Coordinates of C-alpha atoms and ligand atoms in Angstrom, one line a residue:
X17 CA -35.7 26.5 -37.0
X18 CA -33.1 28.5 -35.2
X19 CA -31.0 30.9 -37.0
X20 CA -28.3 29.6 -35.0
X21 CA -28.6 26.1 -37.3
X22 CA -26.1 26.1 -39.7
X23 CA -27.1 23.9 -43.1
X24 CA -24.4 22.0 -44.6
X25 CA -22.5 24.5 -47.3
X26 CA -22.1 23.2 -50.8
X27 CA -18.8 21.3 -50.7
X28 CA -16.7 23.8 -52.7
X29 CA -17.2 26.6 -50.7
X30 CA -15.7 24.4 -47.4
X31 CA -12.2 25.0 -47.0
X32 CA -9.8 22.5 -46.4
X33 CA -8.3 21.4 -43.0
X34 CA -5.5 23.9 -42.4
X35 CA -2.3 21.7 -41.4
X36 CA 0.8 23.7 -42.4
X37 CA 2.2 27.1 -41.3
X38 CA 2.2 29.7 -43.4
X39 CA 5.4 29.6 -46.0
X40 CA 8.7 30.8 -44.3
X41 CA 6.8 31.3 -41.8
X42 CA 7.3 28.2 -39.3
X43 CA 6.9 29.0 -35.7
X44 CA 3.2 30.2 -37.1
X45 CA -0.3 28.9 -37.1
X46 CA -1.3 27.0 -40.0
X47 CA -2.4 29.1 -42.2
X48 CA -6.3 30.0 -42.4
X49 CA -7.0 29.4 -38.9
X50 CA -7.0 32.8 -37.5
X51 CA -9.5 33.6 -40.5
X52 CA -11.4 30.6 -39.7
X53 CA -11.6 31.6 -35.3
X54 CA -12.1 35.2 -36.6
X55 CA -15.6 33.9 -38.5
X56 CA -16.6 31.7 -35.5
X57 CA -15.4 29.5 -32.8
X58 CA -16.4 26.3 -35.2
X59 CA -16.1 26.0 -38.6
X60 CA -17.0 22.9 -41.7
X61 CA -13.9 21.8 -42.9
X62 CA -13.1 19.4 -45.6
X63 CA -11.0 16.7 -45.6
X64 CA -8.8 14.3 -48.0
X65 CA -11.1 11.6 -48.3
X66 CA -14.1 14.6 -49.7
X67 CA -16.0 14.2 -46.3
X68 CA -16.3 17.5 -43.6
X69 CA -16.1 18.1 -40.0
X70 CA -16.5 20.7 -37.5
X71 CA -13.3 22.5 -36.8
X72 CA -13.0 24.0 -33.2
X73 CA -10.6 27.1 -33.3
X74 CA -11.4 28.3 -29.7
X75 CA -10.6 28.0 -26.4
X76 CA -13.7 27.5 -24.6
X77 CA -15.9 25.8 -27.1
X78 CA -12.6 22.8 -27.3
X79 CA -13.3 22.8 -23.7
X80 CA -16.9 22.2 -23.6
X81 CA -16.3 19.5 -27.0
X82 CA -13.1 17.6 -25.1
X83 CA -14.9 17.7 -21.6
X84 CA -18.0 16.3 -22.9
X85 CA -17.2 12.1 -23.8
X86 CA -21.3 11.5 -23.6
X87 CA -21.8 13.3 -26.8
X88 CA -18.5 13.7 -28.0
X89 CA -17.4 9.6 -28.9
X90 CA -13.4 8.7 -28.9
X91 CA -14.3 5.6 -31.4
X92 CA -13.4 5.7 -34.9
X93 CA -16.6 3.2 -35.9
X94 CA -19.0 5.7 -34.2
X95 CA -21.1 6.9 -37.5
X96 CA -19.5 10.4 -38.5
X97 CA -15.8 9.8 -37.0
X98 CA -13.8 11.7 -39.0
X99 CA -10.8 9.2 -39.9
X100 CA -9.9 10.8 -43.0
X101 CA -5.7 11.5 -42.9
X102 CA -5.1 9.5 -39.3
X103 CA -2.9 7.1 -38.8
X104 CA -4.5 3.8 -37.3
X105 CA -8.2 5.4 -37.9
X106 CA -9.5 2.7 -40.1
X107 CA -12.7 1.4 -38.2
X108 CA -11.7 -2.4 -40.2
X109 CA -8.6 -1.9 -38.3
X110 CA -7.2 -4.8 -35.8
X111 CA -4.1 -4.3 -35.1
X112 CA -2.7 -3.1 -31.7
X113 CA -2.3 0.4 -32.1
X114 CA -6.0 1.0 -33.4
X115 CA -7.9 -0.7 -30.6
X116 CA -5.7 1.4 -27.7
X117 CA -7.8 3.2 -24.9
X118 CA -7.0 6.7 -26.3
X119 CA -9.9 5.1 -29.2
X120 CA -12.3 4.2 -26.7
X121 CA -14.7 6.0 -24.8
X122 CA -16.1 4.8 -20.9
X123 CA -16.3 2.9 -19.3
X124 CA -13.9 0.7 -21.0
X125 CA -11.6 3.6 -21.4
X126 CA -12.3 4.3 -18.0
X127 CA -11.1 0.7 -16.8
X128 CA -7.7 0.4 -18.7
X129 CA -6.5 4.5 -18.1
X130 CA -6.8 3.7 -14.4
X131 CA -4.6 0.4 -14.5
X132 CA -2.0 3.1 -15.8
X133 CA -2.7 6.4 -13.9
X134 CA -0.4 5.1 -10.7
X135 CA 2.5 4.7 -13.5
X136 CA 2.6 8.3 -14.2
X137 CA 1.6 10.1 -11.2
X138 CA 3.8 12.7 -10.0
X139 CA 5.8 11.4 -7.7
X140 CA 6.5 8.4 -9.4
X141 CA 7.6 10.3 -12.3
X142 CA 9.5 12.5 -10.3
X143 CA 11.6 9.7 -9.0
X144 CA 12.7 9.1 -12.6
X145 CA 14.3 12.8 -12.6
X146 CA 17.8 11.5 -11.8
X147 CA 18.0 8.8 -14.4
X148 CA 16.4 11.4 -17.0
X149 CA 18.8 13.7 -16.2
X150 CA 21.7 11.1 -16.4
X151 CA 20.3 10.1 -19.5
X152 CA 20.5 13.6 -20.8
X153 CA 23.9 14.7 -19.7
X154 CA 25.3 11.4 -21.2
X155 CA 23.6 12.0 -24.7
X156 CA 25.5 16.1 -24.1
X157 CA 28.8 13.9 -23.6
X158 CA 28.3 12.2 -27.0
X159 CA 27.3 15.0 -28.8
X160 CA 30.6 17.3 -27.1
X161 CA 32.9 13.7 -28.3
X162 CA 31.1 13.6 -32.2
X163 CA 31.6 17.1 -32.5
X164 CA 30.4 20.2 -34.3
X165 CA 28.0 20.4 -36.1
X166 CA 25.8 17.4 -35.0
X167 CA 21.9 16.9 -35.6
X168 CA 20.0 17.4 -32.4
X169 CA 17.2 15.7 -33.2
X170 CA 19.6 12.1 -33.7
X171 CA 21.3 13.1 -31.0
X172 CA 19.2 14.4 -28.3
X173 CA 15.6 14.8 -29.4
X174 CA 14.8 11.2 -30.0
X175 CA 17.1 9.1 -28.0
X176 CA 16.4 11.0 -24.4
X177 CA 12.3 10.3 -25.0
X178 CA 13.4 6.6 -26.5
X179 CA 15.6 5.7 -23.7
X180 CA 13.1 7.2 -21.4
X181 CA 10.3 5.0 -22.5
X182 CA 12.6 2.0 -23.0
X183 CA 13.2 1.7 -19.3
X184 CA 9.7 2.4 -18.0
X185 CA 8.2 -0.6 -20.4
X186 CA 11.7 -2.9 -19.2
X187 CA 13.3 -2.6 -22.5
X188 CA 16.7 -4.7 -22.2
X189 CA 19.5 -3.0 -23.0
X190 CA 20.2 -5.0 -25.8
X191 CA 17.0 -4.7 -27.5
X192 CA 17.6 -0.9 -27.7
X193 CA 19.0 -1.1 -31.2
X194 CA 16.0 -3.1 -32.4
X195 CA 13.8 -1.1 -30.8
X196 CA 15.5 2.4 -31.8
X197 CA 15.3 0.9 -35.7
X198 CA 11.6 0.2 -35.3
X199 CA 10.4 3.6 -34.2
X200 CA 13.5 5.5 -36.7
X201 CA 11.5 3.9 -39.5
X202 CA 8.1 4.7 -38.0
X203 CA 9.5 8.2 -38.1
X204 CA 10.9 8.3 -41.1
X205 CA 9.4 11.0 -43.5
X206 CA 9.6 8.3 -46.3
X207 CA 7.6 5.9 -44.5
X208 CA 5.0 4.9 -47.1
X209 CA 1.0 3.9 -45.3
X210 CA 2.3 0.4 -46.4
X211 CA 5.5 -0.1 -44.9
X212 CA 4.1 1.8 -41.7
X213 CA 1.6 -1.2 -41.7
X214 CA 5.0 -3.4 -42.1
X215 CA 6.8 -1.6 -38.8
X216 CA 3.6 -2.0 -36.4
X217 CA 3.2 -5.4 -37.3
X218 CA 7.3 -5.6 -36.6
X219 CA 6.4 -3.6 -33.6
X220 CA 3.4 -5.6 -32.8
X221 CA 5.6 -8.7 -32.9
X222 CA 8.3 -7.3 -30.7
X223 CA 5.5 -6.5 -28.0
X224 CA 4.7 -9.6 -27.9
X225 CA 8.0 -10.9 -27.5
X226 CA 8.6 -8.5 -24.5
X227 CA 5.5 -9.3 -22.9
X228 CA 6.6 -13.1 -23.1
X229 CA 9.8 -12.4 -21.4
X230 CA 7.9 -10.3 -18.9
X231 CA 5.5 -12.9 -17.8
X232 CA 8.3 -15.5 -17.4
X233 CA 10.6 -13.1 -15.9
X234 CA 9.1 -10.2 -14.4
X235 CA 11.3 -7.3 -13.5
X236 CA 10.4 -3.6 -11.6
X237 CA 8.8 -2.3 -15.0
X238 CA 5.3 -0.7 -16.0
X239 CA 4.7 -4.0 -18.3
X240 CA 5.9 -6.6 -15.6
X241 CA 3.6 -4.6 -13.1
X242 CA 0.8 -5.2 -15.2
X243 CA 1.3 -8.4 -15.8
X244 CA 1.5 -9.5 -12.2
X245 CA -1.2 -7.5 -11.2
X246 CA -3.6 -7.1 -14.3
X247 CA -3.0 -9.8 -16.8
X248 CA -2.6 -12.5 -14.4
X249 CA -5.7 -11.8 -12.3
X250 CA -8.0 -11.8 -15.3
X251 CA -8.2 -7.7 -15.0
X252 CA -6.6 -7.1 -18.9
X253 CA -6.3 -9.4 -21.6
X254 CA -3.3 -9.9 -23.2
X255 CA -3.7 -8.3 -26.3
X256 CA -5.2 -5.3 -24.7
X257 CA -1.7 -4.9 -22.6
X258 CA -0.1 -4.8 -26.2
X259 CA -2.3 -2.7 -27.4
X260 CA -1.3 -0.1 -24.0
X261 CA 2.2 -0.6 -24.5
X262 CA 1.8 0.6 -28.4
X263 CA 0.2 3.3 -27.6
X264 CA 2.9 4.7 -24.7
X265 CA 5.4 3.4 -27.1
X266 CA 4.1 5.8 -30.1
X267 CA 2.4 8.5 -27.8
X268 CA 4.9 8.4 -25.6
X269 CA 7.8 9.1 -28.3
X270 CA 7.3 11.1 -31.1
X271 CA 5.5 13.6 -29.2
X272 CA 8.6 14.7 -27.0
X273 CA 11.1 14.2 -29.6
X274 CA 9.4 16.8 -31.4
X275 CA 8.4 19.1 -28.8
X276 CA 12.4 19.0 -27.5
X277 CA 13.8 19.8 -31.2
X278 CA 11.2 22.9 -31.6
X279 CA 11.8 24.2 -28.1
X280 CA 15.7 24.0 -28.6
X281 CA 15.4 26.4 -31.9
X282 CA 12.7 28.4 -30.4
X283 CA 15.3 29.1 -27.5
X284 CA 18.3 29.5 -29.7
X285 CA 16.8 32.4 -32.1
X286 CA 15.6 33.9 -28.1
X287 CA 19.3 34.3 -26.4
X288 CA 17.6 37.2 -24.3
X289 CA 14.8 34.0 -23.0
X290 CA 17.5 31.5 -23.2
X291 CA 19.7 33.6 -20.9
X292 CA 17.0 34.5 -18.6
X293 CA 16.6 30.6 -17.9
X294 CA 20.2 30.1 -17.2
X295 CA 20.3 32.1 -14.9
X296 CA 17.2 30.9 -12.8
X297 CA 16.2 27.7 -13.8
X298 CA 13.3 28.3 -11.4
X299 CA 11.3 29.8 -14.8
X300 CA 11.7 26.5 -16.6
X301 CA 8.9 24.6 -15.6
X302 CA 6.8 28.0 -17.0
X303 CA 9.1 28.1 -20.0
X304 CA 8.2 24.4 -20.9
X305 CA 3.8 25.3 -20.4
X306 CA 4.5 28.1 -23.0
X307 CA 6.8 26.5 -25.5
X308 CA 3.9 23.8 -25.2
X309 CA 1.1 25.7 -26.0
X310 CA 3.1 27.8 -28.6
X311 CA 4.2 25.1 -31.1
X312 CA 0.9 22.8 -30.1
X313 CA 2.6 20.1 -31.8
X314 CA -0.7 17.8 -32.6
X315 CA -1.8 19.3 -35.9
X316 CA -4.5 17.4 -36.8
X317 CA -7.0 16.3 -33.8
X318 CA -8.0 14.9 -31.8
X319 CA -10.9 14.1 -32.9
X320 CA -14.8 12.9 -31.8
X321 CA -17.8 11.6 -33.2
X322 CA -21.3 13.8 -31.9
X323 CA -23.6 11.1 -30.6
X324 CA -26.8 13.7 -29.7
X325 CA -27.5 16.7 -31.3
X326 CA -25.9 19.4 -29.1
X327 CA -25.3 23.4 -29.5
X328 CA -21.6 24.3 -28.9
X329 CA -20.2 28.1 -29.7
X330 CA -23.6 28.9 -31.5
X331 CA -23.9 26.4 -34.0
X332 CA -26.0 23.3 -33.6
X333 CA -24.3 19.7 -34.3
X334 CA -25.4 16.9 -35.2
X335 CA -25.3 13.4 -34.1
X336 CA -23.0 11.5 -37.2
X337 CA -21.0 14.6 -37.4
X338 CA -17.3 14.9 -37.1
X339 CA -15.5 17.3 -34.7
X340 CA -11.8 18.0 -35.2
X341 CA -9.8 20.2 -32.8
X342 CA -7.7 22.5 -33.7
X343 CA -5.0 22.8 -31.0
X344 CA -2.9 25.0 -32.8
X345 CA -5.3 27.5 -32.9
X346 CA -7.3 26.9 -29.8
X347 CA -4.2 27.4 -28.0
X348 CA -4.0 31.0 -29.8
X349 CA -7.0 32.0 -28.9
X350 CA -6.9 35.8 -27.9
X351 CA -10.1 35.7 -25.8
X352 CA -7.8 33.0 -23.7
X353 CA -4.0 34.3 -24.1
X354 CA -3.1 37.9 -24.5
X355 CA -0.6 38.7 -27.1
X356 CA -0.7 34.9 -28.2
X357 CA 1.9 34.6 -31.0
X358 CA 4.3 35.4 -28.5
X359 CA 6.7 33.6 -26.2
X360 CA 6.3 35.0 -22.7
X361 CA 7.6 32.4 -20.3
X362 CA 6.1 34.1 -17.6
X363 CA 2.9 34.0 -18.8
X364 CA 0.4 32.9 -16.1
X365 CA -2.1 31.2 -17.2
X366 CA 0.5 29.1 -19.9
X367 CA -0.7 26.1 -18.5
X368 CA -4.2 26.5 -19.4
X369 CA -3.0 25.1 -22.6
X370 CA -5.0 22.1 -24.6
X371 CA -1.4 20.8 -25.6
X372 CA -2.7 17.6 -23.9
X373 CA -6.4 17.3 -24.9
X374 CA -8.7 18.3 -21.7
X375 CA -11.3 15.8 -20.0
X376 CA -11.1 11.9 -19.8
X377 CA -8.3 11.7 -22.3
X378 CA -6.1 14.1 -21.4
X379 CA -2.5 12.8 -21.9
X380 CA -1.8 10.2 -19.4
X381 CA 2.1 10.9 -20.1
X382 CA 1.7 14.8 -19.4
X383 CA 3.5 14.7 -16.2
X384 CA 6.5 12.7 -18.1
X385 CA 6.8 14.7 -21.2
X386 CA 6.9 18.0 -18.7
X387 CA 10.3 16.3 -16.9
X388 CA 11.9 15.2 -20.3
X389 CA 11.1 18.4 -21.5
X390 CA 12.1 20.5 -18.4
X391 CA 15.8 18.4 -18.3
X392 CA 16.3 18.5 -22.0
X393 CA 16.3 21.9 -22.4
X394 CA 17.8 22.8 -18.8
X395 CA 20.7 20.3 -19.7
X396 CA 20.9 22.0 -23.4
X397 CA 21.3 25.6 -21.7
X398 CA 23.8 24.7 -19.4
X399 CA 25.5 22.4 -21.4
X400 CA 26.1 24.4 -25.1
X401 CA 25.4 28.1 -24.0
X402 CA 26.8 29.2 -27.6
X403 CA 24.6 26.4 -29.3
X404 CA 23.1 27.8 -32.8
X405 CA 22.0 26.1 -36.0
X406 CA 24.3 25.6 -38.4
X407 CA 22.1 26.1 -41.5
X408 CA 19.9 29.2 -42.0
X409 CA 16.1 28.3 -40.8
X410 CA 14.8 28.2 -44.4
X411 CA 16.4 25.2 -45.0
X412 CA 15.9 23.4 -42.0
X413 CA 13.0 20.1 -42.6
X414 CA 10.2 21.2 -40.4
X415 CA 7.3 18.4 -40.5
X416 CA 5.1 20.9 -42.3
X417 CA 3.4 17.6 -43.7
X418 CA 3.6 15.5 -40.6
X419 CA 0.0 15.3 -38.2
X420 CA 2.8 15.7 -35.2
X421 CA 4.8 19.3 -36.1
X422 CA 8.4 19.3 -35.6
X423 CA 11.2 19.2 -37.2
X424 CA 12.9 16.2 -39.5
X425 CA 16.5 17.5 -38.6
X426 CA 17.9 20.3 -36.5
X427 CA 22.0 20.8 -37.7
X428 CA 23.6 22.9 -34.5
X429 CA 27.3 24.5 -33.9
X430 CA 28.3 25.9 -30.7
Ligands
HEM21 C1 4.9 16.8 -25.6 C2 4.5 15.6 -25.5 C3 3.0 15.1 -25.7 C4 1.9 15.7 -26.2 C5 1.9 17.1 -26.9 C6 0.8 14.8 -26.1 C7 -0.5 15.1 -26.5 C8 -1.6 14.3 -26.2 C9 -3.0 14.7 -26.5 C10 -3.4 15.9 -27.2 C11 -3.8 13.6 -26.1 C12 -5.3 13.6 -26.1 C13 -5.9 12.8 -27.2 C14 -7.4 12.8 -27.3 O1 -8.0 13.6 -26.6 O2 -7.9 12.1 -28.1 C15 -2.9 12.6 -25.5 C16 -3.3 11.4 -25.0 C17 -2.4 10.4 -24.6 N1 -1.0 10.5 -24.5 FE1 0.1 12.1 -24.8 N2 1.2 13.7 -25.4 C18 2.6 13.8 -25.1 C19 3.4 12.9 -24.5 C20 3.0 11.7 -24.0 C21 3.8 10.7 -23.3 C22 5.3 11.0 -22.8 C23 3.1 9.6 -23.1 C24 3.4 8.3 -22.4 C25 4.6 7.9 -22.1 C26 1.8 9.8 -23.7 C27 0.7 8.9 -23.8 C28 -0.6 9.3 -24.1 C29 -1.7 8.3 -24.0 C30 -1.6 6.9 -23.5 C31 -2.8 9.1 -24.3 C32 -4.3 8.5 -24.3 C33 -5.0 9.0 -23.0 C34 -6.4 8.6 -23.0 O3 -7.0 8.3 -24.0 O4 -7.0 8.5 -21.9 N3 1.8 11.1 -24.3 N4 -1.6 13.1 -25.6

């Protein structure tokens, strides 16, 4: 046997799955995972549920794991998938949001990601710059007309990525209050597993309303599109179009929300940055790679199955065993980033980031969270130059228990 074989350690001695950052400490990596990337690229981790998985801490080994779906499986009921702590992992699942294409591996991942890759190519995306921008100068308005202090992340942070997703499904207007009430709740820190069952059936019910409306009445929207061109020629089932429009609704949403609330802060303790980009918004688009791979929101995946025995970063894995990367950490590797616990918006290689996975599911919405995130906190510059928070940051609510990292609430004065 190879000394590079790794046997199983006895349970206790396998740390758990490092989420949070350290204490008082919040722009940091959770806490053990330099250790654990010091030791070796990959690491046995526990979990809640008493099972283990490989952790990948490093750059090149996530890489080789991401960009590898043959022996690397997406689907939670392929033996070893660690579903322990994730939302929607049950394998007995049936509802919508577990049987989405982000679970599946090719070639059936393969055929429903391409129905959607036209949807968020570049230039299509693009051509929703004005409206974004629109969006986000009208939400400044509201914010100037409430007041000082207001809560950026109610104000800005999750109605600019709400509204943004609401008109490239064909939300109507009038549904945006239902709508914005589902996905609050689904937010909500006191959202217990059961009532999050409760809002995706709610959510799961609303779909389907939509969809009806759609196929009776289709308008110039990603769901009427694929229901004129998909659906009715026999290309996607119906439930499977629910089950895409859940997961762009819930991928789609939370993500950027977060990602604009932790960029704002990072910005507003950083007036020397924040200043910089005011005065050429040309560094923007670099500003938005870094502050991505900085806060690597995702703090707990994604994940994969092994299905063949396979060597990665030294260590030999088995087929059953779980994999779990570590984006956080990954996107601190030193052998990758120089200096990697600081924000250097001109750093080149930025957007060699695994924010958005890497290989065949790297985020379809990439190119759409860049724009929001590029006009939210262009718009936030110009807009409130003297913006600062208007509570000391040990008592703002990061997410410090949430699988997507952000923050609950972000108080601001200007
Ligand atoms: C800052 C914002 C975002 C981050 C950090 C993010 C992160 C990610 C990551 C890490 C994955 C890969 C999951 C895996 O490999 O298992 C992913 C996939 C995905 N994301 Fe995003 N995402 C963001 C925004 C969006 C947006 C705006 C949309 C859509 C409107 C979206 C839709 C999706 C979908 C549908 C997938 C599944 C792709 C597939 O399996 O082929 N995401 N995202």
């Amino acid at each position: 046997m190879s000394d590079l074989t790794v046997s199983s350690p006895v349970a206790s001695a396998v740390p758990p799955l490092p989420v949070a950052p350290p204490p008082g400490c919040p722009f940091g990596l959770p806490a053990g995972l330099d250790a654990l990337r010091a030791e070796a690229p990959l690491s046995r981790v526990s979990l809640d549920d008493g099972s283990e998985a490989w952790l990948v801490t490093s750059h090149a080994e996530a890489r080789a794991v991401l960009g590898d779906h043959r022996r690397f499986s997406s689907v939670p009921a392929t033996p070893g998938f660690p579903t322990s702590g994730m939302v929607g992992g049950s394998t007995t699942d049936t509802n919508i949001v577990s049987l989405g294409f982000i679970r599946m591996d090719p070639p059936e991942h393969t055929r429903l990601r391409r129905m959607l890759t036209g949807e968020f190519m570049v230039r299509r995306v693009e051509a929703l710059r004005p409206r974004i921008e629109e969006l986000a100068e009208g939400l400044c308005d509201a914010m100037e007309r409430a007041g000082r202090p207001v809560d950026l992340v109610s104000a800005m942070a999750l109605p600019l990525p709400s509204s943004v997703i609401g008109l490239l499904l064909g939300i109507p207007e009038e549904d945006h209050p239902r709508f914005r009430d589902i996905t609050a709740r689904m937010n909500s820190r006191e959202c217990s597993p059961a009532e999050l069952a409760g809002v995706l059936n709610e959510l799961a019910a609303y779909l389907d309303e939509l969809v009806t409306a759609k196929e009776h009445d289709p308008g110039e929207d990603l769901l009427s599109r694929l229901v004129v061109e998909q659906v009715r020629s026999g290309e996607l089932s119906r439930h499977e179009l629910l089950a895409i429009a859940a997961v762009l609704l819930i991928g789609g949403f939370e993500t950027t929300a977060n990602m604009i609330g932790l960029s704002a802060l990072t910005l507003m303790r950083d007036p020397e940055t924040a200043e910089r980009l005011r005065q050429d918004p040309a560094l923007i688009r670099g500003a938005v790679e870094e502050l991505l791979r900085l806060h690597s929101i995702i703090r707990n995946g994604p994940r994969r199955a092994v299905t063949e025995d396979v060597e990665i970063g030294g260590r030999r894995l088995r087929a059953g065993e779980g994999v779990i990367i570590a984006i956080p950490a990954v996107n601190r590797d030193p052998r990758e980033f120089g200096n990697p616990d600081v924000l250097d918006i001109g750093r080149p290689n930025a957007a060699r980031h695994v924010a958005f996975g890497f290989g065949v599911h790297q985020c379809v919405g990439q190119t759409l969270a860049r724009v929001e995130l590029q006009i939210a906190v262009a718009t936030l510059l110009r807009r409130f130059p003297t913006m600062r928070p208007a509570v000391p940051l040990e008592q703002l609510p990061f997410r410090v228990d949430m699988t997507i990292y952000g923050l609950h609430a972000l108080p601001v004065t200007w």
